[in-house]
Coordinates of C-alpha atoms and ligand atoms in Angstrom, one line a residue:
Chain Q
M1 CA 127.1 310.9 -71.9
S2 CA 124.9 309.5 -69.1
S3 CA 124.9 305.7 -68.6
S4 CA 121.7 305.5 -66.5
S5 CA 119.6 302.6 -67.4
S6 CA 116.8 304.8 -68.8
S7 CA 119.0 306.4 -71.5
P8 CA 118.2 305.1 -75.0
I9 CA 120.2 302.2 -76.4
L10 CA 119.8 303.7 -79.9
R11 CA 119.2 307.3 -80.9
T12 CA 119.1 308.9 -84.3
Q13 CA 119.2 312.7 -84.9
E14 CA 118.0 314.0 -88.3
L15 CA 119.4 310.9 -90.0
T16 CA 119.2 311.3 -93.7
R17 CA 120.2 309.3 -96.8
R18 CA 119.9 310.5 -100.4
F19 CA 120.5 308.5 -103.5
G20 CA 121.3 311.2 -106.1
E21 CA 118.3 313.6 -105.9
F22 CA 116.1 311.1 -104.2
T23 CA 115.8 311.2 -100.5
A24 CA 115.2 307.7 -99.2
V25 CA 115.4 308.5 -95.5
D26 CA 114.5 312.1 -94.5
R27 CA 115.7 313.6 -91.2
L28 CA 114.8 310.6 -89.1
T29 CA 114.8 311.3 -85.4
L30 CA 113.9 308.5 -83.0
S31 CA 115.2 306.5 -80.0
V32 CA 114.9 302.9 -78.8
E33 CA 115.0 302.1 -75.1
P34 CA 117.0 299.2 -73.7
G35 CA 115.0 296.0 -74.0
E36 CA 112.4 297.6 -76.2
I37 CA 111.0 296.0 -79.4
F38 CA 110.6 298.8 -81.8
G39 CA 108.8 298.4 -85.1
L40 CA 109.2 300.2 -88.4
I41 CA 106.3 299.9 -90.8
G42 CA 105.5 301.6 -94.0
P43 CA 104.8 300.8 -97.7
N44 CA 107.4 299.4 -100.1
G45 CA 110.1 302.0 -100.6
A46 CA 109.3 303.9 -97.4
G47 CA 113.0 303.7 -96.4
K48 CA 112.9 301.0 -93.7
T49 CA 115.7 298.9 -95.1
T50 CA 117.8 302.0 -95.9
T51 CA 117.4 303.1 -92.3
I52 CA 118.5 299.7 -91.0
K53 CA 121.5 299.7 -93.4
M54 CA 122.6 303.0 -92.1
L55 CA 122.3 301.9 -88.5
T56 CA 124.2 298.7 -89.2
T57 CA 127.1 300.7 -90.7
L58 CA 126.5 299.2 -94.2
L59 CA 125.5 302.5 -95.8
P60 CA 127.0 305.9 -94.8
P61 CA 124.4 308.5 -94.0
T62 CA 124.2 311.6 -96.1
S63 CA 123.7 313.7 -93.0
G64 CA 122.6 313.4 -89.4
E65 CA 123.8 311.4 -86.5
A66 CA 123.2 308.2 -84.6
T67 CA 124.5 306.5 -81.5
I68 CA 124.1 302.8 -80.7
A69 CA 125.0 301.4 -77.3
G70 CA 126.8 304.6 -76.6
Y71 CA 129.0 304.6 -79.8
D72 CA 128.8 307.1 -82.5
L73 CA 127.9 305.6 -85.8
R74 CA 130.3 307.6 -87.8
R75 CA 133.2 307.8 -85.4
D76 CA 133.2 304.3 -84.0
P77 CA 131.7 302.0 -86.6
A78 CA 133.9 299.0 -85.4
E79 CA 132.4 299.3 -81.8
V80 CA 128.9 299.7 -83.2
R81 CA 129.4 296.5 -85.2
R82 CA 130.5 294.7 -82.0
S83 CA 127.3 295.9 -80.3
I84 CA 124.7 294.9 -82.9
G85 CA 123.3 291.9 -84.7
Y86 CA 121.6 292.0 -88.1
V87 CA 119.2 289.7 -89.9
P88 CA 118.9 291.1 -93.4
Q89 CA 115.7 291.2 -95.5
L90 CA 117.3 288.8 -97.9
I91 CA 118.5 285.4 -97.1
S92 CA 121.9 285.5 -95.3
A93 CA 122.7 281.9 -94.2
D94 CA 125.1 280.1 -96.5
A95 CA 123.3 277.2 -98.2
Q96 CA 126.5 275.3 -99.1
V97 CA 127.5 274.5 -95.6
S98 CA 125.7 273.1 -92.5
G99 CA 123.8 275.1 -89.8
Y100 CA 126.6 274.4 -87.4
E101 CA 129.3 275.6 -89.8
N102 CA 127.3 278.8 -90.4
L103 CA 127.4 279.5 -86.7
W104 CA 131.0 278.5 -86.4
V105 CA 132.2 281.1 -88.9
F106 CA 130.3 283.9 -87.2
A107 CA 131.5 282.8 -83.7
R108 CA 135.0 283.3 -85.0
L109 CA 134.3 286.5 -86.9
Y110 CA 133.0 287.9 -83.6
S111 CA 136.1 286.6 -81.7
I112 CA 134.1 284.6 -79.2
P113 CA 136.8 283.1 -77.1
R114 CA 137.7 279.5 -77.9
A115 CA 136.5 278.2 -74.5
E116 CA 133.0 279.6 -75.0
R117 CA 132.6 279.0 -78.7
E118 CA 131.2 275.5 -78.6
V119 CA 128.8 276.4 -75.8
R120 CA 127.5 279.5 -77.5
I121 CA 127.0 277.6 -80.8
R122 CA 125.2 274.7 -79.1
D123 CA 123.1 277.2 -77.0
A124 CA 122.1 279.2 -80.0
L125 CA 121.1 276.1 -81.9
E126 CA 119.1 274.8 -79.0
F127 CA 117.5 278.2 -78.4
M128 CA 116.3 278.3 -81.9
G129 CA 115.2 274.7 -82.0
L130 CA 117.8 273.6 -84.6
S131 CA 119.9 271.1 -82.6
G132 CA 118.5 268.2 -84.5
V133 CA 119.5 269.6 -87.9
A134 CA 122.8 271.2 -87.0
D135 CA 124.8 269.1 -89.3
E136 CA 122.4 269.2 -92.3
L137 CA 123.4 271.4 -95.2
V138 CA 121.4 274.6 -95.1
K139 CA 120.2 274.1 -98.6
N140 CA 117.9 271.4 -97.2
Y141 CA 116.4 273.6 -94.5
S142 CA 112.9 275.0 -94.7
G143 CA 112.3 278.8 -94.9
G144 CA 111.4 278.9 -91.2
M145 CA 114.5 277.0 -90.2
I146 CA 116.7 279.3 -92.3
R147 CA 115.2 282.3 -90.6
R148 CA 115.8 280.8 -87.2
L149 CA 119.3 279.9 -88.1
E150 CA 119.9 283.5 -89.2
I151 CA 118.6 284.8 -85.9
A152 CA 120.8 282.3 -84.0
Q153 CA 123.8 283.6 -86.0
A154 CA 123.0 287.2 -85.1
L155 CA 122.7 286.3 -81.4
M156 CA 125.8 284.4 -80.6
H157 CA 127.8 287.5 -79.7
R158 CA 125.0 288.8 -77.4
P159 CA 124.3 292.0 -79.3
R160 CA 122.8 294.9 -77.4
V161 CA 120.6 295.8 -80.4
L162 CA 119.3 293.3 -82.9
F163 CA 118.0 294.5 -86.3
L164 CA 115.5 292.3 -88.0
D165 CA 114.4 293.3 -91.5
E166 CA 111.1 291.6 -92.3
P167 CA 111.9 288.5 -90.2
T168 CA 108.8 286.5 -91.3
V169 CA 108.4 287.4 -94.9
G170 CA 107.5 284.4 -97.0
L171 CA 107.0 282.1 -94.0
D172 CA 103.9 279.9 -93.5
P173 CA 101.8 280.7 -90.5
L174 CA 103.3 278.0 -88.3
A175 CA 106.9 279.0 -89.1
R176 CA 105.9 282.7 -88.5
D177 CA 104.5 281.8 -85.1
A178 CA 107.7 280.0 -84.2
V179 CA 109.8 283.0 -85.1
W180 CA 107.6 285.3 -83.1
E181 CA 107.9 283.1 -80.1
Q182 CA 111.7 283.1 -80.4
I183 CA 111.8 286.9 -80.7
E184 CA 109.7 287.3 -77.6
R185 CA 111.8 284.8 -75.6
L186 CA 115.0 286.3 -76.8
R187 CA 114.2 289.7 -75.4
G188 CA 113.1 288.1 -72.1
H189 CA 116.2 285.9 -72.0
Y190 CA 119.0 288.3 -73.1
G191 CA 117.4 291.7 -72.6
T192 CA 118.3 292.5 -76.2
S193 CA 116.6 295.6 -77.8
L194 CA 115.1 294.9 -81.2
M195 CA 114.4 297.0 -84.2
L196 CA 112.3 295.2 -86.7
T197 CA 110.5 296.0 -89.9
T198 CA 107.4 294.2 -91.1
H199 CA 104.5 294.4 -93.6
Y200 CA 102.3 292.3 -91.3
M201 CA 100.3 294.5 -89.1
E202 CA 99.3 291.6 -86.9
E203 CA 103.0 291.0 -86.3
A204 CA 103.7 294.6 -85.5
D205 CA 100.8 294.7 -83.1
R206 CA 101.7 291.6 -81.3
L207 CA 105.5 292.1 -81.0
C208 CA 106.2 295.8 -80.9
E209 CA 106.0 298.1 -77.9
R210 CA 106.4 301.2 -80.1
I211 CA 106.0 301.6 -83.8
A212 CA 107.1 304.2 -86.2
V213 CA 105.1 304.5 -89.4
M214 CA 107.4 305.6 -92.3
H215 CA 106.2 307.1 -95.5
R216 CA 108.5 308.4 -98.2
G217 CA 111.5 308.5 -95.9
K218 CA 109.7 310.3 -93.1
V219 CA 108.3 309.2 -89.8
V220 CA 104.6 310.1 -90.1
A221 CA 103.4 308.6 -86.8
L222 CA 105.1 307.2 -83.8
G223 CA 103.7 305.6 -80.6
T224 CA 102.5 302.4 -78.9
P225 CA 100.2 300.3 -81.0
A226 CA 97.4 301.3 -78.6
A227 CA 98.1 305.0 -78.9
L228 CA 98.4 304.8 -82.6
K229 CA 95.0 303.1 -82.9
A230 CA 93.4 305.5 -80.4
S231 CA 94.7 308.5 -82.4
L232 CA 92.3 307.5 -85.2
G233 CA 89.4 308.3 -82.8
A234 CA 87.3 305.4 -84.2
P235 CA 86.3 302.5 -82.0
N236 CA 87.9 299.2 -82.9
A237 CA 90.5 300.8 -85.1
T238 CA 93.2 298.4 -86.2
L239 CA 96.8 298.9 -87.0
Q240 CA 95.9 298.3 -90.6
D241 CA 93.7 301.4 -90.3
V242 CA 96.6 303.4 -88.9
F243 CA 98.8 302.2 -91.8
T244 CA 96.1 303.2 -94.3
K245 CA 95.6 306.6 -92.8
Y246 CA 99.2 307.6 -92.6
A247 CA 100.7 305.8 -95.6
G248 CA 97.8 304.6 -97.6
E249 CA 97.5 307.1 -100.3
E250 CA 99.3 306.3 -103.5
V251 CA 100.4 303.0 -102.3
E252 CA 100.3 301.7 -105.8
M253 CA 102.6 304.5 -107.1
A254 CA 105.0 304.4 -104.2
G255 CA 105.3 300.6 -104.5
G256 CA 109.0 300.8 -105.2
G257 CA 108.9 299.0 -108.6
Y258 CA 110.6 296.1 -110.0
R259 CA 113.8 296.2 -108.0
E260 CA 111.9 296.0 -104.6
A261 CA 109.5 293.4 -105.9
G262 CA 112.4 291.3 -107.0
R263 CA 114.2 291.7 -103.7
T264 CA 111.3 290.9 -101.5
R265 CA 110.1 288.0 -103.6
R266 CA 113.5 286.4 -103.8
V267 CA 113.1 285.8 -100.1
A268 CA 109.9 284.0 -100.7
V269 CA 111.4 281.9 -103.6
R270 CA 114.0 280.4 -101.4
L271 CA 111.3 278.5 -99.6
E272 CA 110.7 276.2 -102.5
Chain I
M1 CA 135.2 288.1 -71.6
S2 CA 132.7 290.6 -70.4
Q3 CA 132.2 292.6 -73.5
F4 CA 130.0 289.9 -74.8
V5 CA 127.6 290.1 -71.9
S6 CA 124.8 292.4 -72.7
S7 CA 124.3 293.6 -69.1
S8 CA 127.5 295.5 -69.1
P9 CA 126.9 298.5 -71.4
P10 CA 130.1 299.6 -73.2
I11 CA 130.3 303.4 -72.8
A12 CA 133.8 304.2 -73.8
P13 CA 135.7 302.0 -76.3
A14 CA 137.7 299.4 -74.4
P15 CA 141.4 299.8 -75.1
R16 CA 142.4 297.3 -77.7
G17 CA 146.0 296.4 -77.8
I18 CA 147.8 295.7 -81.0
G19 CA 148.3 292.1 -79.9
R20 CA 144.6 291.6 -79.4
T21 CA 143.8 293.2 -82.7
I22 CA 146.3 290.9 -84.5
S23 CA 145.0 287.7 -82.7
E24 CA 141.4 288.6 -83.5
G25 CA 142.3 289.3 -87.1
L26 CA 144.0 286.0 -87.4
G27 CA 141.0 284.2 -85.9
Q28 CA 138.7 286.1 -88.4
G29 CA 141.0 285.1 -91.3
V30 CA 140.7 281.5 -90.1
A31 CA 136.9 281.8 -90.1
I32 CA 136.8 282.9 -93.8
F33 CA 139.4 280.3 -94.8
G34 CA 137.6 277.5 -92.9
L35 CA 134.3 278.4 -94.5
E36 CA 135.9 278.1 -98.0
A37 CA 137.5 274.8 -97.0
R38 CA 134.2 273.4 -95.8
K39 CA 132.4 274.4 -99.0
L40 CA 135.0 272.6 -101.0
A41 CA 134.7 269.6 -98.8
H42 CA 130.9 269.5 -99.2
D43 CA 131.1 269.8 -103.0
P44 CA 134.5 269.3 -104.6
S45 CA 133.0 268.7 -108.1
E46 CA 134.1 272.1 -109.4
L47 CA 137.7 271.3 -108.7
L48 CA 137.6 268.3 -111.1
F49 CA 135.5 270.0 -113.7
R50 CA 137.8 273.0 -113.9
A51 CA 140.8 270.8 -114.4
V52 CA 139.5 269.4 -117.6
Q53 CA 140.5 272.3 -119.8
P54 CA 144.1 272.5 -118.6
A55 CA 144.4 268.7 -119.0
L56 CA 143.2 269.0 -122.6
W57 CA 145.7 271.7 -123.3
L58 CA 148.6 269.6 -121.9
I59 CA 147.6 266.4 -123.6
I60 CA 146.3 267.6 -127.0
F61 CA 148.0 271.0 -127.6
G62 CA 151.2 269.8 -125.9
G63 CA 151.1 266.5 -127.8
V64 CA 150.7 268.1 -131.2
F65 CA 153.2 270.9 -130.7
S66 CA 155.9 268.6 -129.3
S67 CA 155.7 266.5 -132.4
I68 CA 156.0 269.3 -134.9
H69 CA 158.9 271.2 -133.2
V70 CA 157.9 274.7 -134.3
I71 CA 158.4 276.4 -130.9
P72 CA 162.0 276.7 -129.9
T73 CA 162.3 275.6 -126.3
A74 CA 165.7 274.0 -126.3
P75 CA 167.3 272.7 -124.1
Y76 CA 163.9 271.5 -122.8
T77 CA 161.3 269.5 -124.6
Y78 CA 158.1 271.4 -125.5
L79 CA 156.1 269.4 -122.9
Q80 CA 158.7 270.3 -120.3
F81 CA 158.4 274.0 -121.3
L82 CA 154.6 273.8 -121.4
T83 CA 153.9 272.1 -118.1
P84 CA 154.6 275.1 -115.9
G85 CA 152.7 277.3 -118.3
I86 CA 149.6 275.0 -118.1
L87 CA 150.0 274.9 -114.3
A88 CA 149.8 278.7 -114.3
Q89 CA 146.9 278.5 -116.7
S90 CA 145.0 276.1 -114.5
V91 CA 145.5 278.5 -111.6
L92 CA 144.3 281.4 -113.7
F93 CA 141.2 279.6 -115.0
I94 CA 140.0 278.5 -111.6
S95 CA 140.7 281.9 -110.0
I96 CA 139.3 284.2 -112.6
F97 CA 135.7 283.2 -112.0
Y98 CA 136.0 283.2 -108.2
G99 CA 134.2 286.6 -108.0
I100 CA 131.0 284.8 -109.0
A101 CA 130.7 283.8 -105.4
S102 CA 130.6 287.5 -104.2
I103 CA 127.9 288.2 -106.8
R104 CA 125.8 285.3 -105.5
E105 CA 126.4 286.4 -101.9
R106 CA 125.3 289.9 -102.9
E107 CA 122.1 288.8 -104.6
L108 CA 121.3 287.1 -101.3
G109 CA 122.1 289.0 -98.1
I110 CA 125.2 287.1 -97.2
I111 CA 127.6 289.9 -97.9
T112 CA 125.8 292.2 -95.5
K113 CA 126.3 289.8 -92.7
F114 CA 130.0 289.7 -93.2
L115 CA 130.2 293.5 -93.4
V116 CA 128.1 294.0 -90.3
S117 CA 130.5 291.8 -88.3
P118 CA 133.5 293.6 -86.7
T119 CA 135.9 292.0 -89.2
P120 CA 138.2 294.5 -90.9
R121 CA 137.5 294.8 -94.6
V122 CA 141.0 294.0 -95.5
I123 CA 140.7 290.7 -93.7
L124 CA 137.4 289.8 -95.3
V125 CA 139.1 290.3 -98.7
G126 CA 142.6 289.1 -98.0
A127 CA 141.4 285.9 -96.4
R128 CA 139.1 285.1 -99.3
G129 CA 141.9 285.7 -101.8
L130 CA 144.2 283.4 -99.8
S131 CA 141.5 280.8 -99.4
A132 CA 141.2 280.7 -103.2
S133 CA 144.7 279.1 -103.2
M134 CA 143.1 275.8 -102.0
R135 CA 141.4 275.7 -105.4
G136 CA 144.6 276.7 -107.2
L137 CA 146.7 274.0 -105.4
S138 CA 144.1 271.3 -106.2
Q139 CA 144.5 272.2 -109.9
A140 CA 148.3 272.2 -109.6
L141 CA 148.2 268.8 -108.2
I142 CA 146.1 267.4 -111.0
V143 CA 148.4 269.1 -113.7
I144 CA 151.6 267.8 -112.1
L145 CA 150.2 264.3 -111.8
L146 CA 149.2 264.4 -115.4
A147 CA 152.6 265.7 -116.5
L148 CA 154.3 262.9 -114.6
G149 CA 152.0 260.4 -116.3
L150 CA 153.1 261.9 -119.7
G151 CA 156.7 261.3 -118.6
V152 CA 157.7 265.0 -118.4
A153 CA 161.0 265.4 -116.4
L154 CA 160.5 268.0 -113.7
N155 CA 162.6 269.2 -110.8
F156 CA 161.4 267.6 -107.5
D157 CA 163.8 269.2 -105.1
P158 CA 161.8 269.9 -101.9
L159 CA 162.8 273.5 -101.8
A160 CA 161.7 274.0 -105.4
L161 CA 158.4 272.3 -104.6
A162 CA 157.9 274.6 -101.7
G163 CA 158.5 277.5 -104.0
V164 CA 156.0 276.1 -106.4
V165 CA 153.4 276.0 -103.6
V166 CA 154.1 279.6 -102.6
A167 CA 154.0 280.8 -106.3
I168 CA 150.6 279.1 -106.8
I169 CA 149.2 280.5 -103.5
L170 CA 150.2 284.0 -104.7
G171 CA 149.0 283.5 -108.2
A172 CA 145.6 282.2 -107.0
A173 CA 145.2 285.0 -104.6
L174 CA 146.2 287.6 -107.2
F175 CA 143.7 286.4 -109.9
S176 CA 140.9 285.6 -107.5
T177 CA 141.2 289.1 -106.0
L178 CA 141.2 290.6 -109.5
S179 CA 138.0 288.5 -110.1
M180 CA 136.4 289.9 -106.9
I181 CA 137.3 293.4 -108.1
I182 CA 135.5 292.8 -111.4
A183 CA 132.5 291.4 -109.5
S184 CA 132.4 294.5 -107.2
I185 CA 132.3 296.7 -110.3
V186 CA 129.9 294.9 -112.6
K187 CA 127.7 293.4 -109.8
T188 CA 125.6 291.1 -112.1
Q189 CA 126.3 287.5 -113.1
E190 CA 125.7 288.1 -116.8
R191 CA 128.2 291.0 -117.1
F192 CA 130.7 289.2 -114.8
L193 CA 130.7 286.0 -116.9
G194 CA 131.0 288.1 -120.1
I195 CA 134.0 290.0 -118.8
G196 CA 135.5 286.8 -117.3
Q197 CA 135.4 285.1 -120.7
L198 CA 136.8 288.2 -122.4
L199 CA 139.7 288.5 -120.0
T200 CA 140.8 284.9 -119.7
M201 CA 142.1 284.3 -123.2
P202 CA 144.1 287.5 -123.6
L203 CA 145.7 287.0 -120.2
F204 CA 146.6 283.5 -121.2
F205 CA 147.9 284.3 -124.8
A206 CA 149.6 287.5 -123.8
S207 CA 151.9 285.6 -121.5
S208 CA 154.8 283.2 -121.8
A209 CA 152.6 280.3 -120.9
I210 CA 152.7 278.4 -124.2
Y211 CA 155.5 280.1 -126.1
P212 CA 158.7 281.9 -125.1
L213 CA 158.7 285.7 -125.2
S214 CA 161.4 285.5 -127.8
V215 CA 159.0 284.3 -130.5
M216 CA 156.3 286.8 -129.7
P217 CA 155.7 289.7 -132.1
A218 CA 157.3 292.9 -130.9
W219 CA 154.0 294.6 -130.0
L220 CA 152.9 291.7 -127.8
R221 CA 156.0 291.6 -125.7
P222 CA 155.4 294.7 -123.6
I223 CA 151.9 293.5 -123.0
A224 CA 153.2 290.1 -121.8
L225 CA 155.7 291.9 -119.5
A226 CA 152.8 293.8 -117.9
N227 CA 150.8 290.6 -117.4
P228 CA 151.2 289.1 -114.0
L229 CA 150.6 285.6 -115.4
T230 CA 154.0 285.9 -117.1
Y231 CA 155.7 286.3 -113.7
L232 CA 153.8 283.3 -112.3
V233 CA 154.9 281.2 -115.4
D234 CA 158.4 282.5 -115.0
A235 CA 158.6 281.5 -111.4
L236 CA 157.1 278.1 -112.0
R237 CA 159.5 277.4 -114.9
T238 CA 162.5 278.5 -112.9
L239 CA 161.5 276.2 -110.1
M240 CA 160.3 273.2 -112.0
L241 CA 162.7 272.9 -115.0
P242 CA 166.1 271.5 -114.0
G243 CA 168.8 274.2 -114.7
E244 CA 166.4 276.9 -115.8
T245 CA 167.3 280.4 -114.8
G246 CA 164.2 282.2 -116.1
L247 CA 163.5 285.6 -117.6
Y248 CA 163.9 287.3 -114.2
P249 CA 165.5 286.2 -110.9
L250 CA 163.0 284.4 -108.7
W251 CA 162.8 287.2 -106.2
V252 CA 161.6 289.6 -108.9
D253 CA 158.8 287.2 -109.9
F254 CA 157.7 286.8 -106.3
A255 CA 158.0 290.5 -105.6
V256 CA 155.8 291.3 -108.6
L257 CA 153.2 288.6 -107.6
L258 CA 153.1 289.7 -104.0
G259 CA 153.1 293.4 -104.8
V260 CA 150.2 293.1 -107.3
T261 CA 148.2 290.9 -104.9
V262 CA 148.6 293.4 -102.1
L263 CA 147.6 296.3 -104.4
L264 CA 144.5 294.4 -105.6
T265 CA 143.6 293.5 -102.0
V266 CA 143.7 297.1 -100.9
V267 CA 141.6 298.2 -103.9
E268 CA 139.0 295.5 -103.3
S269 CA 138.9 296.3 -99.6
R270 CA 137.5 299.7 -100.7
L271 CA 135.1 298.3 -103.3
Y272 CA 133.8 295.3 -101.4
P273 CA 131.6 297.3 -98.9
R274 CA 129.8 298.9 -101.8
M275 CA 128.4 295.5 -102.7
A276 CA 126.1 295.8 -99.7
Q277 CA 124.8 299.3 -100.5
Ligands
ATP301 N1 121.3 301.6 -103.5 C1 120.2 302.4 -103.9 N2 120.3 303.2 -104.9 C2 119.2 304.0 -105.3 N3 118.1 304.0 -104.7 C3 117.9 303.1 -103.7 C4 119.0 302.3 -103.2 N4 118.5 301.6 -102.1 C5 117.3 302.0 -101.9 N5 116.9 302.9 -102.8 C6 115.6 303.5 -102.9 O1 115.2 304.0 -101.7 C7 113.9 303.9 -101.4 C8 113.7 303.2 -100.0 O2 114.1 301.9 -100.2 P1 114.1 300.8 -98.9 O3 114.7 299.6 -99.4 O4 114.7 301.5 -97.8 O5 112.5 300.7 -98.7 P2 111.8 299.7 -97.7 O6 110.9 300.6 -96.8 O7 112.7 298.8 -97.0 O8 110.8 298.9 -98.7 P3 110.3 297.4 -98.7 O9 109.2 297.3 -97.8 O10 109.9 297.1 -100.1 O11 111.5 296.5 -98.2 C9 113.3 303.1 -102.5 O12 112.6 303.9 -103.4 C10 114.5 302.5 -103.2 O13 114.3 302.4 -104.6
MG302 MG1 113.0 296.7 -97.1

């Protein structure tokens, strides 16, 4: 395998996941370049989270291949795990302990050497603007602070690829802005590649260099936001229009049902 | 170390010696253990509240049955006989609902974060089981202090006490891992609590915790002998009652507790990752 700087940091080949008869992700083939922010958009149930779960080793693919940072997803899951960070769609910080303690646990799980541990934890808190509340219990954090803590947690081991599943769902506009800013700085600062999913077209437009539109497990459009918009042929087309064109029909039917609604909304509930 | 620096792309897996693997594994175990310790330090109320039931058993049940002398426990008083049984019960009661934490962590996204980290599954599970022993030991301390307050004569030889600590660690790990297995299978709080309730009393009554095997009906005896709680009770009785030799030699009790714990840990290491799918 070539190690030239232009080779993709993440590559999938016909990656597929079925649940029984149902195909949640259907022969997904895409690649992410080093340092790129790559977006996955699509209606509820399109297969975005399932894709990320496969790429983060949580869910075995039914068929197909993927390599991340040069490691094969199936053959080398341990090395893949060392190379990635993950901020799940659902809340993942532990409310019963402090922000500092949340980071401490993950610094140890990632075997960050003792000499560096404190520095990494302090840096991550500082970077995410949480130094002042490090010793507060997370149950007293706001939704935006929790999200930033989760990103800090996923960053301490300097992953090559960071997966963010709906990083700003349920956040107020200010908190969302803060998270966007951190995401952009993070890429500039650490050169991390990002794969993120979102339902906010404005967010995808602002952050992502390339976007894949997923619908019923398939990628139905892929390109830069500008190219996707231009492909509609209409002047002033927005990403919203792109979404509607490629994935808009039957949104009501494909809406994923109670299970998805519960999962997504639970993230919003935690903000109360 | 350079593998944490994102500018040096790992192309081939770096060779990982066995020493490195072990030291990383220990550090990861310490992380899980430390997290549990910090949670307990922030909110120790559950420890007190779970101790109420065993305390009532010791004081009320123990008090009544000592005075009516229906259970043959000579040469020991009934309270002497009962104390190790209630100690085991308190470990069972606090451990058997431990899996509720996994269910809560599954309903949020916490479990996925653990599973995405490079921590081997067996360490995630094993360290959680062992860290449940902090809860078991806290219960033991309360029961022993209570028994002393009631004037129960116990063996306080340091070696025996060390044995008691080890037995409780094993018992707590065993039943909390069993609890995590149940959580991994049923996956929802409602079903988990139902099964927990359903399991606790049979485990407790089909053991030698409150009466000797010799007074059990014949059909119950084999069930009691298949019940790990019986071996925890037996070890505790042998260690805590002066001159007691037990149903089995101590090493048998410890081997059973350790063997079952290892088996359950291996099983749960397979089931736990499914919680994130
Ligand atoms: N464990 C599972 N068992 C059965 N079906 C599943 C499972 N996980 C996901 N699915 C199904 O796969 C489909 C894709 O789900 P997925 O969570 O990947 O969608 P998504 O694009 O992330 O949606 P959302 O925008 O709502 O988060 C859905 O129809 C869902 O019901
Ligand atoms: Mg999703």
